[in-house]
CSV table of C-alpha atoms and ligand atoms in Angstrom, one decimal:
chain,number,residue,atom,x,y,z
A,1,MET,CA,91.8,123.7,47.8
A,2,ALA,CA,88.8,122.5,49.9
A,3,THR,CA,89.7,120.1,52.7
A,4,GLN,CA,88.3,116.6,52.6
A,5,ARG,CA,85.9,117.5,55.4
A,6,GLU,CA,84.6,120.6,53.5
A,7,ALA,CA,84.1,118.5,50.4
A,8,GLU,CA,82.2,115.8,52.4
A,9,ILE,CA,80.0,118.4,54.0
A,10,ARG,CA,79.1,120.0,50.6
A,11,LYS,CA,78.2,116.6,49.3
A,12,ASP,CA,76.0,115.8,52.3
A,13,VAL,CA,74.3,119.2,52.1
A,14,GLN,CA,73.7,118.8,48.3
A,15,THR,CA,72.1,115.3,48.9
A,16,TYR,CA,70.0,116.7,51.8
A,17,TYR,CA,68.6,119.7,49.9
A,18,GLY,CA,68.6,118.0,46.4
A,19,GLN,CA,67.2,114.6,47.2
A,20,VAL,CA,66.2,114.0,50.9
A,21,LEU,CA,64.0,117.1,51.2
A,22,ARG,CA,61.2,117.8,48.8
A,23,LYS,CA,59.4,120.4,50.7
A,24,SER,CA,59.6,122.5,53.9
A,25,ALA,CA,57.5,119.9,55.8
A,26,ASP,CA,60.2,117.2,55.3
A,27,LEU,CA,62.5,119.0,57.7
A,28,GLN,CA,63.1,117.2,61.0
A,29,THR,CA,63.3,120.3,63.2
A,30,ASN,CA,61.9,123.7,62.9
A,31,ALA,CA,65.3,125.5,62.7
A,32,CYS,CA,65.1,126.3,59.0
A,33,VAL,CA,61.5,127.5,59.0
A,34,THR,CA,61.4,129.6,62.2
A,35,ALA,CA,58.8,132.3,61.8
A,36,ALA,CA,60.2,135.7,61.0
A,37,GLY,CA,57.6,137.7,62.8
A,38,PRO,CA,55.1,140.2,61.3
A,39,ILE,CA,55.7,141.0,57.7
A,40,PRO,CA,55.0,144.4,56.1
A,41,ARG,CA,52.1,144.4,53.7
A,42,HIS,CA,54.1,145.2,50.5
A,43,ILE,CA,56.4,142.3,51.3
A,44,ARG,CA,53.5,139.9,52.1
A,45,GLU,CA,52.0,140.7,48.7
A,46,ALA,CA,55.3,140.2,46.9
A,47,LEU,CA,55.7,136.8,48.6
A,48,GLN,CA,52.1,135.8,47.7
A,49,ASN,CA,53.0,136.3,44.0
A,50,VAL,CA,55.7,133.6,44.1
A,51,HIS,CA,54.8,130.3,42.4
A,52,GLU,CA,53.6,127.5,44.8
A,53,GLU,CA,56.3,125.0,43.9
A,54,VAL,CA,59.0,127.5,44.6
A,55,SER,CA,57.4,128.5,48.0
A,56,LEU,CA,56.9,124.8,48.9
A,57,ARG,CA,60.7,124.3,48.8
A,58,TYR,CA,61.5,127.3,50.9
A,59,TYR,CA,63.9,126.5,53.8
A,60,GLY,CA,64.7,130.0,55.1
A,61,CYS,CA,64.8,131.0,58.8
A,62,GLY,CA,64.0,134.7,58.5
A,63,LEU,CA,62.8,137.6,56.4
A,64,VAL,CA,65.7,138.8,54.2
A,65,ILE,CA,63.9,141.7,52.5
A,66,PRO,CA,65.4,145.0,53.6
A,67,GLU,CA,64.1,148.5,52.8
A,68,CYS,CA,64.8,150.9,50.0
A,69,LEU,CA,65.2,148.4,47.1
A,70,GLU,CA,64.1,150.2,43.9
A,71,ASN,CA,66.7,149.7,41.1
A,72,CYS,CA,69.1,147.8,43.4
A,73,TRP,CA,71.4,144.9,42.4
A,74,ILE,CA,71.0,142.1,44.8
A,75,LEU,CA,72.9,138.8,45.2
A,76,ASP,CA,71.2,135.9,47.1
A,77,LEU,CA,73.7,133.4,48.6
A,78,GLY,CA,72.3,129.9,48.7
A,79,SER,CA,69.1,131.0,46.9
A,80,GLY,CA,67.6,127.4,46.9
A,81,SER,CA,64.4,127.3,44.8
A,82,GLY,CA,64.3,131.0,44.5
A,83,ARG,CA,61.5,132.3,46.8
A,84,ASP,CA,63.4,135.3,48.1
A,85,CYS,CA,64.8,136.1,44.6
A,86,TYR,CA,61.4,136.2,43.0
A,87,ALA,CA,59.9,138.3,45.8
A,88,LEU,CA,62.9,140.7,45.5
A,89,SER,CA,62.6,140.8,41.8
A,90,GLN,CA,59.3,142.7,42.1
A,91,LEU,CA,60.6,145.0,44.7
A,92,VAL,CA,63.8,146.1,42.8
A,93,GLY,CA,61.7,146.6,39.7
A,94,GLU,CA,62.6,146.1,36.1
A,95,LYS,CA,65.7,148.3,36.3
A,96,GLY,CA,67.1,146.4,39.3
A,97,HIS,CA,68.5,142.9,39.2
A,98,VAL,CA,68.6,139.8,41.4
A,99,THR,CA,71.2,137.0,41.1
A,100,GLY,CA,70.7,133.7,43.0
A,101,ILE,CA,73.6,131.3,43.5
A,102,ASP,CA,73.3,127.8,44.9
A,103,MET,CA,75.3,124.6,44.7
A,104,THR,CA,72.4,122.1,44.6
A,105,GLU,CA,71.3,121.4,41.1
A,106,GLY,CA,67.8,120.3,42.0
A,107,GLN,CA,67.2,123.6,43.7
A,108,VAL,CA,68.6,125.7,40.9
A,109,GLU,CA,66.5,123.7,38.4
A,110,VAL,CA,63.2,124.5,40.3
A,111,ALA,CA,64.2,128.2,40.5
A,112,LYS,CA,64.9,128.4,36.7
A,113,LYS,CA,61.8,126.5,35.8
A,114,TYR,CA,59.5,129.4,36.9
A,115,MET,CA,61.5,132.3,35.4
A,116,ASP,CA,59.0,133.0,32.6
A,117,TYR,CA,56.0,132.5,34.9
A,118,HIS,CA,57.2,135.3,37.3
A,119,MET,CA,58.4,137.7,34.6
A,120,GLU,CA,55.0,137.5,32.9
A,121,LYS,CA,53.2,137.9,36.2
A,122,TYR,CA,55.1,141.0,37.0
A,123,GLY,CA,54.8,142.4,33.5
A,124,PHE,CA,58.5,142.7,32.9
A,125,ARG,CA,59.7,142.8,29.3
A,126,ALA,CA,63.1,141.2,30.1
A,127,PRO,CA,64.0,138.9,33.1
A,128,ASN,CA,65.7,140.8,36.0
A,129,VAL,CA,66.7,137.5,37.7
A,130,THR,CA,69.6,135.2,37.0
A,131,PHE,CA,70.3,131.8,38.8
A,132,ILE,CA,73.8,130.5,38.9
A,133,TYR,CA,75.1,127.1,39.9
A,134,GLY,CA,78.1,127.6,42.2
A,135,TYR,CA,79.6,127.9,45.6
A,136,ILE,CA,79.1,131.0,47.8
A,137,GLU,CA,82.6,130.8,49.2
A,138,LYS,CA,83.9,131.0,45.6
A,139,LEU,CA,81.9,133.8,44.0
A,140,GLY,CA,84.9,134.7,41.8
A,141,GLU,CA,84.7,131.2,40.1
A,142,ALA,CA,81.0,131.9,39.4
A,143,GLY,CA,82.0,135.1,37.6
A,144,ILE,CA,80.9,137.6,40.2
A,145,LYS,CA,82.9,140.7,40.0
A,146,ASN,CA,84.3,143.1,42.6
A,147,GLU,CA,82.0,145.8,43.9
A,148,SER,CA,79.1,144.7,41.7
A,149,TYR,CA,76.2,144.5,44.1
A,150,ASP,CA,74.3,147.0,46.3
A,151,ILE,CA,73.0,144.3,48.7
A,152,VAL,CA,73.8,140.7,49.4
A,153,ILE,CA,71.2,138.6,51.2
A,154,SER,CA,71.3,135.1,52.5
A,155,ASN,CA,68.6,133.0,54.2
A,156,CYS,CA,69.7,130.1,56.4
A,157,VAL,CA,72.8,129.2,54.4
A,158,ILE,CA,76.1,130.5,55.9
A,159,ASN,CA,75.7,128.0,58.8
A,160,LEU,CA,76.0,125.2,56.2
A,161,VAL,CA,79.4,126.4,55.1
A,162,PRO,CA,82.4,125.4,57.3
A,163,ASP,CA,84.6,128.3,56.2
A,164,LYS,CA,82.4,131.3,57.2
A,165,GLN,CA,85.2,133.8,57.1
A,166,ARG,CA,85.8,133.0,53.5
A,167,VAL,CA,82.1,133.6,52.7
A,168,LEU,CA,82.2,137.0,54.4
A,169,GLN,CA,85.4,137.9,52.5
A,170,GLU,CA,83.8,137.1,49.2
A,171,VAL,CA,80.7,139.1,50.2
A,172,TYR,CA,82.9,142.1,51.1
A,173,ARG,CA,84.7,141.9,47.8
A,174,VAL,CA,81.5,141.8,45.6
A,175,LEU,CA,79.6,144.6,47.6
A,176,LYS,CA,79.8,148.2,46.5
A,177,HIS,CA,81.0,150.7,49.1
A,178,GLY,CA,78.0,151.6,51.2
A,179,GLY,CA,76.4,148.2,50.4
A,180,GLU,CA,75.3,145.7,53.0
A,181,LEU,CA,74.9,142.0,53.7
A,182,TYR,CA,71.4,141.6,55.1
A,183,PHE,CA,71.0,138.0,56.3
A,184,SER,CA,69.1,135.5,58.5
A,185,ASP,CA,70.9,132.6,60.0
A,186,VAL,CA,71.0,130.2,62.9
A,187,TYR,CA,73.3,131.1,65.9
A,188,ALA,CA,74.3,129.0,68.9
A,189,SER,CA,74.5,130.1,72.6
A,190,LEU,CA,78.0,128.5,72.9
A,191,GLU,CA,80.9,127.1,70.9
A,192,LEU,CA,79.4,123.9,69.6
A,193,PRO,CA,81.1,120.6,70.7
A,194,GLU,CA,82.5,118.1,68.2
A,195,GLU,CA,79.5,115.8,68.8
A,196,ILE,CA,77.1,118.4,67.5
A,197,ARG,CA,79.3,119.7,64.7
A,198,THR,CA,79.9,116.3,63.2
A,199,HIS,CA,76.2,115.1,63.4
A,200,LYS,CA,75.1,114.9,59.8
A,201,ILE,CA,71.4,115.5,60.4
A,202,LEU,CA,72.0,118.4,62.7
A,203,TRP,CA,74.4,120.0,60.1
A,204,GLY,CA,71.8,119.5,57.4
A,205,GLU,CA,69.1,121.0,59.6
A,206,CYS,CA,71.1,124.2,60.0
A,207,LEU,CA,72.1,123.6,63.6
A,208,GLY,CA,75.4,121.7,63.6
A,209,GLY,CA,77.3,124.4,61.7
A,210,ALA,CA,75.7,127.3,63.6
A,211,LEU,CA,78.2,130.0,64.6
A,212,TYR,CA,78.5,131.0,68.3
A,213,TRP,CA,76.7,134.3,68.1
A,214,LYS,CA,79.6,136.3,69.6
A,215,ASP,CA,81.9,135.1,66.8
A,216,LEU,CA,80.0,137.0,64.2
A,217,ALA,CA,81.3,140.3,65.4
A,218,ILE,CA,84.9,138.9,65.3
A,219,LEU,CA,84.5,137.6,61.8
A,220,ALA,CA,82.9,140.9,60.6
A,221,GLN,CA,85.8,142.9,62.0
A,222,ASN,CA,88.4,140.6,60.5
A,223,VAL,CA,86.9,141.1,57.1
A,224,GLY,CA,86.4,144.9,57.4
A,225,PHE,CA,82.6,145.2,57.9
A,226,CYS,CA,81.1,147.6,60.5
A,227,PRO,CA,80.0,145.8,63.7
A,228,PRO,CA,76.8,143.7,63.1
A,229,ARG,CA,73.5,145.4,63.5
A,230,LEU,CA,70.9,143.1,65.0
A,231,VAL,CA,67.5,143.4,63.3
A,232,THR,CA,65.2,140.5,64.6
A,233,ALA,CA,65.6,137.3,66.5
A,234,SER,CA,63.5,134.3,67.5
A,235,LEU,CA,64.3,131.3,69.6
A,236,ILE,CA,64.4,127.9,67.8
A,237,THR,CA,62.4,125.2,69.5
A,238,ILE,CA,63.8,122.0,68.0
A,239,GLN,CA,60.7,119.8,68.5
A,240,ASN,CA,62.5,116.5,67.9
A,241,LYS,CA,63.2,114.5,71.0
A,242,GLU,CA,66.0,112.4,69.6
A,243,LEU,CA,67.9,115.5,68.3
A,244,GLU,CA,67.2,117.4,71.5
A,245,SER,CA,69.1,114.7,73.5
A,246,VAL,CA,72.2,115.2,71.3
A,247,ILE,CA,72.0,119.0,71.6
A,248,GLY,CA,71.8,119.0,75.4
A,249,ASP,CA,72.0,122.5,77.0
A,250,CYS,CA,72.9,124.4,73.8
A,251,ARG,CA,70.3,126.8,72.6
A,252,PHE,CA,69.7,128.1,69.1
A,253,VAL,CA,68.3,131.3,67.8
A,254,SER,CA,67.4,132.5,64.3
A,255,ALA,CA,68.6,136.0,63.8
A,256,THR,CA,68.7,138.7,61.1
A,257,PHE,CA,71.8,140.9,61.0
A,258,ARG,CA,72.9,143.7,58.7
A,259,LEU,CA,76.6,144.2,58.0
A,260,PHE,CA,77.6,147.4,56.2
A,261,LYS,CA,80.7,147.9,54.0
A,262,LEU,CA,81.6,151.5,54.4
A,263,PRO,CA,84.2,153.5,52.4
A,264,MET,CA,87.4,154.2,54.3
A,265,THR,CA,86.8,157.7,55.3
A,266,GLY,CA,88.2,159.9,58.0
A,267,PRO,CA,86.9,160.3,61.6
A,268,THR,CA,83.1,160.2,62.0
A,269,GLU,CA,80.9,162.2,64.3
A,270,LYS,CA,77.6,161.9,66.1
A,271,CYS,CA,74.8,163.5,64.1
A,272,GLN,CA,71.2,164.5,64.2
A,273,VAL,CA,69.2,162.7,61.6
A,274,THR,CA,65.7,163.2,60.2
A,275,TYR,CA,63.9,160.6,58.1
A,276,ASN,CA,61.8,162.0,55.2
A,277,GLY,CA,59.4,159.1,54.9
A,278,GLY,CA,60.4,158.4,51.3
A,279,ILE,CA,61.0,154.7,51.4
A,280,THR,CA,58.2,152.6,49.8
A,281,GLY,CA,56.3,150.6,52.4
A,282,HIS,CA,57.9,152.5,55.3
A,283,GLU,CA,56.4,155.9,54.9
A,284,LYS,CA,55.5,156.4,58.6
A,285,GLU,CA,58.7,155.0,60.1
A,286,LEU,CA,61.8,153.1,59.2
A,287,ILE,CA,62.6,150.3,61.6
A,288,PHE,CA,66.3,150.2,60.8
A,289,ASP,CA,67.3,147.5,63.4
A,290,ALA,CA,66.4,146.4,66.9
A,291,ASN,CA,67.8,149.6,68.4
A,292,PHE,CA,66.8,152.3,65.9
A,293,THR,CA,63.4,153.3,64.6
A,294,PHE,CA,63.2,156.5,62.7
A,295,LYS,CA,59.8,158.2,62.5
A,296,LYS,CA,59.1,160.5,59.6
A,297,GLY,CA,60.0,164.1,60.4
A,298,GLU,CA,61.4,163.3,63.8
A,299,THR,CA,64.9,164.4,64.6
A,300,VAL,CA,67.0,161.9,66.4
A,301,GLU,CA,70.6,162.0,67.7
A,302,VAL,CA,72.6,159.0,66.5
A,303,ASP,CA,76.1,157.7,67.4
A,304,GLU,CA,79.1,158.0,65.0
A,305,GLU,CA,78.7,154.6,63.5
A,306,THR,CA,75.0,154.9,62.7
A,307,ALA,CA,75.6,158.3,61.2
A,308,ALA,CA,78.3,156.9,59.0
A,309,ILE,CA,76.1,154.1,57.8
A,310,LEU,CA,73.2,156.5,57.0
A,311,LYS,CA,75.5,159.0,55.2
A,312,ASN,CA,77.3,156.4,53.1
A,313,SER,CA,74.6,153.9,52.1
A,314,ARG,CA,71.5,154.0,49.9
A,315,PHE,CA,69.6,155.4,52.9
A,316,ALA,CA,71.4,158.8,52.5
A,317,GLN,CA,68.8,160.1,50.1
A,318,ASP,CA,66.0,159.7,52.6
A,319,PHE,CA,67.7,161.4,55.6
A,320,LEU,CA,68.6,164.9,56.5
A,321,ILE,CA,71.9,164.5,58.3
A,322,ARG,CA,73.6,167.3,60.3
A,323,PRO,CA,76.5,167.3,62.8
A,324,ILE,CA,75.3,167.6,66.4
A,325,GLY,CA,76.7,171.2,66.6
A,326,GLU,CA,74.2,172.5,64.1
A,327,LYS,CA,70.8,173.1,65.8
A,328,LEU,CA,67.9,171.8,63.9
A,329,PRO,CA,64.2,172.7,64.4
A,330,THR,CA,63.1,169.5,66.2
A,331,ARG,CA,59.7,167.8,66.4
A,332,GLY,CA,59.5,165.3,69.2
A,333,GLY,CA,63.2,164.6,68.9
A,334,CYS,CA,65.2,162.4,71.3
A,335,THR,CA,68.8,161.8,72.3
A,336,ALA,CA,71.1,159.0,71.2
A,337,LEU,CA,70.8,155.6,72.8
A,338,GLN,CA,73.4,154.9,75.5
A,339,ALA,CA,75.9,152.2,74.5
A,340,LYS,CA,74.7,150.0,77.4
A,341,ASP,CA,71.1,150.0,76.0
A,342,ILE,CA,72.1,148.8,72.5
A,343,ILE,CA,71.1,145.2,72.0
A,344,THR,CA,73.5,143.0,70.1
A,345,ASP,CA,72.7,139.6,71.7
A,346,PRO,CA,70.1,137.8,69.6
A,347,PHE,CA,69.1,135.6,72.6
A,348,GLN,CA,68.4,138.6,74.7
A,349,LEU,CA,66.3,140.2,71.9
A,350,ALA,CA,64.4,136.9,71.2
A,351,GLU,CA,63.6,136.6,74.9
A,352,GLU,CA,62.5,140.2,75.2
A,353,SER,CA,60.3,139.8,72.0
A,354,ASP,CA,58.6,136.7,73.5
A,355,HIS,CA,58.0,138.6,76.8
A,356,MET,CA,56.6,141.6,75.0
A,357,LYS,CA,54.4,139.4,72.8
A,358,SER,CA,52.9,137.7,75.8
A,359,ARG,CA,52.1,141.2,77.3
A,360,CYS,CA,50.6,142.7,74.1
A,361,PRO,CA,47.0,142.3,73.2
A,362,PRO,CA,46.8,140.4,69.9
A,363,ASP,CA,45.2,143.3,68.1
A,364,ALA,CA,47.5,146.1,69.4
A,365,ALA,CA,47.2,148.3,66.3
A,366,GLY,CA,50.5,150.0,65.6
A,367,GLY,CA,52.3,147.9,68.2
A,368,CYS,CA,53.0,148.8,71.8
A,369,CYS,CA,56.5,150.0,71.5
A,370,ASP,CA,58.7,151.4,68.7
A,371,THR,CA,61.3,148.7,68.0
A,372,LYS,CA,61.2,145.2,66.4
A,373,LYS,CA,61.5,143.9,69.9
A,374,CYS,CA,57.7,144.1,70.1
A,375,CYS,CA,54.5,142.9,68.5
A,376,LYS,CA,54.4,145.7,65.9
A,377,ASN,CA,51.5,145.4,63.5
A,378,TYR,CA,52.3,146.0,59.9
A,379,ASN,CA,49.3,146.7,57.9
B,1,LIG,C1,68.4,125.9,54.2
B,1,LIG,S1,68.5,126.0,52.5
B,1,LIG,C2,68.0,127.7,52.2
B,1,LIG,C3,67.6,127.9,50.8
B,1,LIG,C4,67.0,129.3,50.5
B,1,LIG,N1,67.8,130.4,51.0
B,1,LIG,C5,65.6,129.4,51.1
B,1,LIG,O1,65.4,130.3,51.9
B,1,LIG,O2,64.7,128.6,50.7
B,1,LIG,C6,70.2,126.1,52.2
B,1,LIG,C7,70.6,126.2,50.8
B,1,LIG,O3,72.0,126.6,50.7
B,1,LIG,C8,72.7,125.9,49.7
B,1,LIG,N2,74.1,125.9,50.0
B,1,LIG,C9,74.7,125.3,51.1
B,1,LIG,N3,76.0,125.5,51.1
B,1,LIG,C10,76.3,126.1,50.0
B,1,LIG,C11,77.5,126.6,49.3
B,1,LIG,N4,78.7,126.4,49.9
B,1,LIG,N5,77.4,127.2,48.2
B,1,LIG,C12,76.2,127.4,47.5
B,1,LIG,N6,75.1,127.0,48.1
B,1,LIG,C13,75.1,126.4,49.3
B,1,LIG,C14,72.0,124.6,49.7
B,1,LIG,O4,72.2,124.0,48.4
B,1,LIG,C15,70.5,124.9,50.0
B,1,LIG,O5,69.8,125.2,48.8
């Protein structure tokens, strides 16, 4: 049973997103609409096809469109007016499916209103999107079955739920083995004090309920996920004097992480992996996370965990994967990243990205380094 505080928070959030806000511009801080950085062309085009009213009510804080989506079944937690669902609907294709779940009626109504518009625009004979009214910490009550989705996404929502471990447990339950939670959310630089956590506007603006970033790894481990893989991060500049004075020294970042659910297999080993360039929109290289970029045809040594993820997920079909012992003909190969070089702190990544951006010429074609830390140009 939800505690009284949880029930109050839900009501406040429903009022905020159903009645107080009408469009992104009504937000009082820029936490929910922090820019995600450069967007690959095929995703930009998919987003441009989304109806204006749906896009106007977008309150996400990152880009939650991963790679390798054809025919996938995707669940969007806190789908709001449906912008990400409709963009993903094109990318999974008619044989894939996208389900959006949200607890705010007004948001679900807007999402449903444009179903025919989008299906017609994409030329689909039958809709491949469903919107459900329900709670993301109670996916079972909403009829969502065990191991039924390839990917779960979420854009700026988990911060709004007090019981984050319960949300992750539900995600773990509904994901197929090898599936992933690919999500953008707001994180704090410290454990938030009571004053911030109980501030209604800060909660509604996705700041008051933000997780201390180090706690994500603990929650993921408790639930059974692999350690979080950091994809992108950008610092949030609040830009509201009154709220800044309540926040004090705490800093916030918007970050995208991927959490994989791997089958319980035996011991894993380091591997050499070679990407075949087969993923739509990522033919030259696959930027897997902030630490790993796989260039087509290049053999790279990866640690045990990365090897296990590639072997057991939907990415397996696009990689040649061999144990380290077997010598492969290499073309420009390189050795595994040292543990000390792997970035897991979103604040560090966001600061490095800002620093690199300020050093890169604005028209640096192809980017000046090979990770998302930099000003990579997607064209
Ligand atoms: C910041 S908005 C983001 C909406 C959407 N993801 C987007 O990018 O536009 C947060 C959304 O999460 C929904 N939400 C918050 N807590 C929820 C919960 N416990 N269950 C279902 N939806 C929830 C709200 O109704 C709201 O639509």
